[in-house]
Structure formats: structure tokens, C-alpha cells
Short mmCIF file of C-alpha atoms in Angstrom, two decimals:
data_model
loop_
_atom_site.label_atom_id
_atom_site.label_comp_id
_atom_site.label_asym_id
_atom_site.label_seq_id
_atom_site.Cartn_x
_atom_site.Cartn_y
_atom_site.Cartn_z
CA UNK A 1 -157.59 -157.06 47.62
CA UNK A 2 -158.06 -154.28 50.27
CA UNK A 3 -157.41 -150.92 48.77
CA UNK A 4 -156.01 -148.25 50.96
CA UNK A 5 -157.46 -145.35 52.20
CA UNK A 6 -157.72 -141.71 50.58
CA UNK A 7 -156.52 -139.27 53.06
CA UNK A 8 -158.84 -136.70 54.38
CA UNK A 9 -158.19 -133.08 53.58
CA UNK A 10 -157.53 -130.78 56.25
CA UNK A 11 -159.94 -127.75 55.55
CA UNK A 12 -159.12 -126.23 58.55
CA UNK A 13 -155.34 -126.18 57.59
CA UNK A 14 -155.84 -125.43 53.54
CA UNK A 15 -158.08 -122.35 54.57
CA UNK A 16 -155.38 -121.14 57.11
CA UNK A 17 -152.99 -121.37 54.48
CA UNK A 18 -154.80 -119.49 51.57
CA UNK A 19 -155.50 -116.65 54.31
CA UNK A 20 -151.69 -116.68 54.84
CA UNK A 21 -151.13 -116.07 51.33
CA UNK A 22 -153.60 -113.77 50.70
CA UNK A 23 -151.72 -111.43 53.64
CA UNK A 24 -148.49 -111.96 51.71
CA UNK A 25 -149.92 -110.86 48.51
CA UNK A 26 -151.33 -108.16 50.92
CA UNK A 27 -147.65 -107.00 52.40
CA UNK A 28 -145.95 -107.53 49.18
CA UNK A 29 -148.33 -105.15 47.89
CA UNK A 30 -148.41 -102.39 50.12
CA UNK A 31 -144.35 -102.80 50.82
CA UNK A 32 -144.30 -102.26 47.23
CA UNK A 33 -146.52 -99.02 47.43
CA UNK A 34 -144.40 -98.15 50.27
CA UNK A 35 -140.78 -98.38 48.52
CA UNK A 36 -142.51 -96.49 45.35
CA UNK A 37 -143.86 -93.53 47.96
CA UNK A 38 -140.25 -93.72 49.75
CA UNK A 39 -138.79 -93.30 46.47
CA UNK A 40 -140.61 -90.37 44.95
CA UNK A 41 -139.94 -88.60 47.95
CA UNK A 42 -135.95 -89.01 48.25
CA UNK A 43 -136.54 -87.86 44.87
CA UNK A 44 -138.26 -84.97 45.42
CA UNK A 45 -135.89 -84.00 48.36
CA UNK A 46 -133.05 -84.34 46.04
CA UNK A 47 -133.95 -82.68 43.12
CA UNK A 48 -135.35 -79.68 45.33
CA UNK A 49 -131.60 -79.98 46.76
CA UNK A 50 -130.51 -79.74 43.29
CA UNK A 51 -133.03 -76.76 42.06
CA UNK A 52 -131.36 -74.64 45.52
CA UNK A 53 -127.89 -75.81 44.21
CA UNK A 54 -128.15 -74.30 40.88
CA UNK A 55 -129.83 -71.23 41.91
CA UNK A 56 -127.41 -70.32 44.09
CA UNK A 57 -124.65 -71.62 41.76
CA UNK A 58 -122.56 -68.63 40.75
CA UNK A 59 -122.41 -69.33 36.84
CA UNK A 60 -126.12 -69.10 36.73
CA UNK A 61 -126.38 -65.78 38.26
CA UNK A 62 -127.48 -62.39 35.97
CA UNK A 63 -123.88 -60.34 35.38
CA UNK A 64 -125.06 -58.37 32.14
CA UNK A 65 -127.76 -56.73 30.92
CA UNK A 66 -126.68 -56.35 26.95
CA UNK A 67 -129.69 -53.68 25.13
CA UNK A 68 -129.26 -53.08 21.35
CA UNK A 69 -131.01 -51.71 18.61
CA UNK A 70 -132.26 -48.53 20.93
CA UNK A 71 -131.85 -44.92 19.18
CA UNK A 72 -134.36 -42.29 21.13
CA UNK A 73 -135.40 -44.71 23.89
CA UNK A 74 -133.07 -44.13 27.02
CA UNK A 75 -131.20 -47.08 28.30
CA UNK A 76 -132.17 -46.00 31.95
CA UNK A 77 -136.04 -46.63 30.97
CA UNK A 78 -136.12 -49.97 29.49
CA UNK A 79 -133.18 -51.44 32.87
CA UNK A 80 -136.48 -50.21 34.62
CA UNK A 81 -139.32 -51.80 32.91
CA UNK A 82 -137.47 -54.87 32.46
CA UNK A 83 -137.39 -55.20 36.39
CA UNK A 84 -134.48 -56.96 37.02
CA UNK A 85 -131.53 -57.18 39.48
CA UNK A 86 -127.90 -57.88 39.32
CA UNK A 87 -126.87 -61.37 40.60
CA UNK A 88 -130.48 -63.01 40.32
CA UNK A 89 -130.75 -65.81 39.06
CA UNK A 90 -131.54 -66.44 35.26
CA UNK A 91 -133.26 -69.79 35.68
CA UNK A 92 -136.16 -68.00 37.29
CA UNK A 93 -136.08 -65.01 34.63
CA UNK A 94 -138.76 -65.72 32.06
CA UNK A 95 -137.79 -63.92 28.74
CA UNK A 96 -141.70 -64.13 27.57
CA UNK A 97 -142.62 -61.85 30.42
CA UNK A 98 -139.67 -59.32 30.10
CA UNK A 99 -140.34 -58.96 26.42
CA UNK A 100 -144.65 -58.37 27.20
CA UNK A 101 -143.16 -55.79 30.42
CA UNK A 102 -140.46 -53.98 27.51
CA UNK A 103 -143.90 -53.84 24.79
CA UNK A 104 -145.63 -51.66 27.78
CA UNK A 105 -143.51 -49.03 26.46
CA UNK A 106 -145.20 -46.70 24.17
CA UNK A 107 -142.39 -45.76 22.08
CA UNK A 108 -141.24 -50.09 21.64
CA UNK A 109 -142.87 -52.18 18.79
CA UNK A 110 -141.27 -55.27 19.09
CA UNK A 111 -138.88 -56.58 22.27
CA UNK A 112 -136.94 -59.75 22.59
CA UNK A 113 -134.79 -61.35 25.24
CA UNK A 114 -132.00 -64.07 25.23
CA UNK A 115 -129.99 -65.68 28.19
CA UNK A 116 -126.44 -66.20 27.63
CA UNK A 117 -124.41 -69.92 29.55
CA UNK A 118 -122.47 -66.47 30.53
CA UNK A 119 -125.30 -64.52 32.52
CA UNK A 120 -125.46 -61.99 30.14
CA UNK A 121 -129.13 -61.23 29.12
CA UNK A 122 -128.64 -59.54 25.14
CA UNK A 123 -132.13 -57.12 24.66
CA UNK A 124 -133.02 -56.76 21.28
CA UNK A 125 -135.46 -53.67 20.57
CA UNK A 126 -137.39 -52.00 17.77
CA UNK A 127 -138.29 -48.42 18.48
CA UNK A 128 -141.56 -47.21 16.69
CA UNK A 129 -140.70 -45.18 13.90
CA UNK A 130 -142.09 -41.56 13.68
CA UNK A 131 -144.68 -41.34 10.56
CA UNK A 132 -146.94 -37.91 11.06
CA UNK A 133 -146.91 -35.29 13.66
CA UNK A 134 -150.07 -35.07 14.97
CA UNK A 135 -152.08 -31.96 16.96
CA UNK A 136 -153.94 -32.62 19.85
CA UNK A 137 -154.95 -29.66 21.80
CA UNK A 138 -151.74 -28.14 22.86
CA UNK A 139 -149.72 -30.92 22.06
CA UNK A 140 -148.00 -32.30 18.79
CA UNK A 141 -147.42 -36.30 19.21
CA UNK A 142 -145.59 -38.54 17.97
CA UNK A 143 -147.34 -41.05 15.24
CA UNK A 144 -146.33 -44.33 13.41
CA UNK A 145 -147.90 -46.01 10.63
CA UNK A 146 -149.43 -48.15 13.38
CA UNK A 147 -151.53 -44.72 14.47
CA UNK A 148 -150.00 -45.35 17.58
CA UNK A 149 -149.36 -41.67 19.61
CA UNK A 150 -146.14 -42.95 21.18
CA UNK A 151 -143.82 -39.91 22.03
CA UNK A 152 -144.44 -36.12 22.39
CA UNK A 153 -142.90 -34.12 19.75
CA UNK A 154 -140.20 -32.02 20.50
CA UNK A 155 -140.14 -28.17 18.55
CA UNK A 156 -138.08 -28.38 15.40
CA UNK A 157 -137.13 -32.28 15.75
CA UNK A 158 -139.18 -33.79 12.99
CA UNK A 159 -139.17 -30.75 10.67
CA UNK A 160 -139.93 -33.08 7.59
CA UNK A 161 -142.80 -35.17 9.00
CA UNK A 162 -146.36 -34.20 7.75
CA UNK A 163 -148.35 -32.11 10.58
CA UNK A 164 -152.10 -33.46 10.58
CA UNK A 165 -154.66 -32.13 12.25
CA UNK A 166 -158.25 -31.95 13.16
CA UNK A 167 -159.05 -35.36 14.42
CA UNK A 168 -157.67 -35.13 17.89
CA UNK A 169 -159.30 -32.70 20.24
CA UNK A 170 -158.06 -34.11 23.93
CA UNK A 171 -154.66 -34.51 25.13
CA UNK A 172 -154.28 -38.05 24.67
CA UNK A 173 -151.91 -41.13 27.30
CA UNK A 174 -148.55 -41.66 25.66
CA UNK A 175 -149.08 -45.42 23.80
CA UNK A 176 -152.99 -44.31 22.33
CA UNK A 177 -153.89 -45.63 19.37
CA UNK A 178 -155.91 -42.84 16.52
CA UNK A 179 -159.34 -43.43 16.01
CA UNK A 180 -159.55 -46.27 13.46
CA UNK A 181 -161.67 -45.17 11.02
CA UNK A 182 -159.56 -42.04 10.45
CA UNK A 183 -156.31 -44.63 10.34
CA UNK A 184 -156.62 -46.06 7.04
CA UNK A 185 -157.21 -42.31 5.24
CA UNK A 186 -153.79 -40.78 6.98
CA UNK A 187 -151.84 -44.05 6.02
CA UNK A 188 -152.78 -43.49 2.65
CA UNK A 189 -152.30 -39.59 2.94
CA UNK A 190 -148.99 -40.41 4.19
CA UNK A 191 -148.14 -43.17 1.64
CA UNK A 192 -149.32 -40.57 -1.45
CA UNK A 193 -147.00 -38.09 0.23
CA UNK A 194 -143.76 -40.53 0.43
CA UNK A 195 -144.16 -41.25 -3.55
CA UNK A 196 -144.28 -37.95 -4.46
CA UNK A 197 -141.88 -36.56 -1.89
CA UNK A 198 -139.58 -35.54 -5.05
CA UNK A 199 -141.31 -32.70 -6.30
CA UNK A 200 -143.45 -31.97 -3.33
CA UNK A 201 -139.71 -31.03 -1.17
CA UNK A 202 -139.94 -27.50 -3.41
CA UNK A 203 -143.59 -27.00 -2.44
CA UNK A 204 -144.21 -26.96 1.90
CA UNK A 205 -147.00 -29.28 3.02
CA UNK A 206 -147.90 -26.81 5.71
CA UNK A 207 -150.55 -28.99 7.11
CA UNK A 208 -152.90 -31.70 6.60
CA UNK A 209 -156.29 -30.67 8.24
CA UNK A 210 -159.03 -32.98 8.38
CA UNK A 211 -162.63 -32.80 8.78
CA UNK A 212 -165.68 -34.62 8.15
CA UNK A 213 -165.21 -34.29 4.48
CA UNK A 214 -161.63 -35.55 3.98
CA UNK A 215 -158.11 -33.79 3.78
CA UNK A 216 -156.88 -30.13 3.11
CA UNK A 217 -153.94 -29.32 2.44
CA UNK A 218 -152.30 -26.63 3.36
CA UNK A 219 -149.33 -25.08 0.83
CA UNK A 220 -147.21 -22.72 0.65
CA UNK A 221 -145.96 -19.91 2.92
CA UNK A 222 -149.89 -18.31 1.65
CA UNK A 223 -151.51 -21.07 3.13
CA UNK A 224 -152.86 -22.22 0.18
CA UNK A 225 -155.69 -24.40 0.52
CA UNK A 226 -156.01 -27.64 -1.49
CA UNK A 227 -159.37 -29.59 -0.46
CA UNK A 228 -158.34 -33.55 -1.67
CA UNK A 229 -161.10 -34.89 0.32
CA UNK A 230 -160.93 -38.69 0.94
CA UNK A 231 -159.47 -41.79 -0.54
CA UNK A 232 -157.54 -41.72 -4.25
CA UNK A 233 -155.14 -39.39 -2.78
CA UNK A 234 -151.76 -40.61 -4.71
CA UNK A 235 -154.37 -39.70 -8.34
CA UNK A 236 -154.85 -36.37 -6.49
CA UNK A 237 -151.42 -35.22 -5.43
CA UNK A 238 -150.30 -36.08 -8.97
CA UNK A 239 -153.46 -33.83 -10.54
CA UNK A 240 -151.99 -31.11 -8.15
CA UNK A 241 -148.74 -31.25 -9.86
CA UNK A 242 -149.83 -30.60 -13.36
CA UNK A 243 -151.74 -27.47 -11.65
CA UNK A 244 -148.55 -26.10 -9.75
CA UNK A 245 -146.58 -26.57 -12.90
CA UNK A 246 -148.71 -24.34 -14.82
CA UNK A 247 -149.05 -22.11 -12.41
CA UNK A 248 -145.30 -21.75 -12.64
CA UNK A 249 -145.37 -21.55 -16.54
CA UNK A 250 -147.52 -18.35 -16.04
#
């Protein structure tokens, strides 16, 4: 029995055709790179397209500036620090900044911004609240509890606020902060003060002077002076009642 003949393989034809495929695996993946690149381009174009769309779409442009919860602070000042314009466009308005560019303000303690579907932009402030009057040099300053100096006293306008001096010798910037280590003594001072405000409203705190040795008061329209010195100052205001009363008995 003759038995046939295996065929011979055609190297020459199986290595042209596994450098054929490897170019269509080649193509196939950079026309695949290709279309992705394409893609993400179109996109880009397009959604750029979109972003100038909407900016310049009329129901996204600023119409109203709303500012509440201001009482000394003109409304003038804050339009200006805020640093916007009419018709700009509220996608590009960040409220974060605003807000930091309204706290710049000496006389604001807290700022915050919201953007109305309308184009209204509603402010919310919180004015510092006046504490103490304070003397420096030729000028009497505004003071809150945060021993911030945020406003120059005007003559007569905070009759009822505590005068302290003797800790501030130089004119000092609108927004300065008091020296901290005298800040904890005058919020106590002041505290000591509010609780006894009652009985203290017949007798004139004239002044609170301080000096290396603490607080004196002074009373009265003699000037009477009451050294109190530091710390324990509620105890100490209440031991100066019991004197004034029996002063009075007399």
C-alpha cells in the first residue's frame, strides 16, 4: 500500500501572513486610538460651545445684588468690595471669594453669598457689634468682644459703652486686633460690667484705665478712683457695691 504524501508547508507564505495580521492588529489599534482622540476633541469643541452658550445666555446673567442684615455699614461700601458688575455672568462668580473680599471689611464678622436660578445674588452680613470704646492717642475706636478696633467712634454715639484706656498709645489701621494679653482682662472687665449693669446705671463708669497693675476705675462726676487690679473682677464690682451702699447710708 503506497501512502500519500504530506504536503509541504509554505513558510514563506505562513510568515507573510502572520506579518499581515500583525499590521491589522496594528491599524485596528491605532484607528481605534484615532476615533477615541477624534472623539474627545468634538467633545471638547462642543462642550466649550456649550460653556460660551450659557455664559452668554441671558437667564444666567447677574440682575440683583440683594444685601441684608447691614445696620451702620453703608450699602455703597460692601457693592464695592464685593467687585461685581451688572449683567456678568454668575457661573463665573465664586461666592467663597466674595464672602473672604466682604470679611476684608473691618467693621464685617461674618459674610455669606447665594446665587438665585433668577440672577439675583442675596448678601447676608453680620456687622461687628460695638463692646468698649477704646483711646488711642487722639482717637476713640470702636471695639468688639473680638478686641477687634473696627470703626472710629463718633462723639456722643455710644454714650453707654465703657471707655478704656491706657493700653493703646498709637493711632492704630481700622480692622487691628488689641494686644492679646490685655484681651482676656477687658473681656472679663466688660463681662463683670454687663452683670452688674443694674445698679452700676446710678453710679457713671467714667473710665476704665489700665496699667501694668490691672484696672481703675474711674466713678463718679469726682473721679473717684477704684484700683480693681486684675482678674476676679465680677467678686470685685460686687465688693464695691456693699461700699457705695454704705457710703449712701452715711
Amino acid at each position: 500500500m503506497i501512502k500519500p504524501r504530506k504536503k509541504r508547508r509554505n513558510r514563506y507564505q505562513e510568515g507573510t501572513l502572520r506579518r499581515l495580521k500583525g499590521y491589522l492588529r496594528t491599524f485596528h489599534g491605532f484607528f481605534i486610538v484615532f476615533a477615541l482622540f477624534c472623539f474627545v476633541v468634538l467633545l471638547a469643541a462642543g462642550l466649550s460651545r456649550l460653556y460660551h452658550e450659557m455664559i452668554s445666555a441671558p437667564w444666567f446673567k447677574l440682575e440683583e445684588i440683594e444685601i441684608t442684615g447691614i445696620k451702620q455699614l453703608d450699602r455703597f461700601d460692601i457693592l464695592n468690595a464685593m467687585g461685581l458688575k451688572r449683567g456678568q455672568c454668575t457661573l463665573n462668580i465664586s461666592t467663597e471669594q466674595v464672602a473672604e473680599r466682604l470679611k476684608k471689611l473691618p467693621a464685617v464678622r461674618e459674610a455669606s453669598l447665594r446665587i438665585d436660578l433668577s440672577g439675583r445674588i442675596v448678601v447676608e452680613i453680620v456687622e461687628r457689634e460695638p463692646a468698649a470704646i477704646v483711646k488711642c492717642a487722639d482717637k476713640n475706636m470702636q471695639m468688639d468682644l473680638d478686641g477687634i478696633l473696627f470703626s472710629e467712634a463718633t462723639p456722643g454715639a455710644n454714650g453707654a459703652l465703657p471707655l478704656i484706656t491706657g493700653f493703646c498709645g498709637s493711632n492704630p489701621n481700622k480692622g487691628d486686633p488689641v494686644a492679646a494679653r490685655t484681651l482676656e482682662q477687658i473681656r472679663e472687665l466688660l463681662s463683670a460690667i454687663d452683670s452688674s449693669k443694674n445698679w452700676l446705671s446710678g453710679t457713671a463708669i467714667n473710665e476704665c484705665r489700665w496699667s501694668e497693675n490691672g484696672f481703675t476705675l474711674v466713678l463718679g462726676e469726682r473721679a473717684v478712683l477704684v484700683d480693681i487690679g486684675k482678674g476676679a473682677f465680677e467678686q470685685k464690682i460686687t465688693k464695691l457695691r456693699k461700699v457705695i451702699n454704705t457710703l449712701n447710708e452715711r
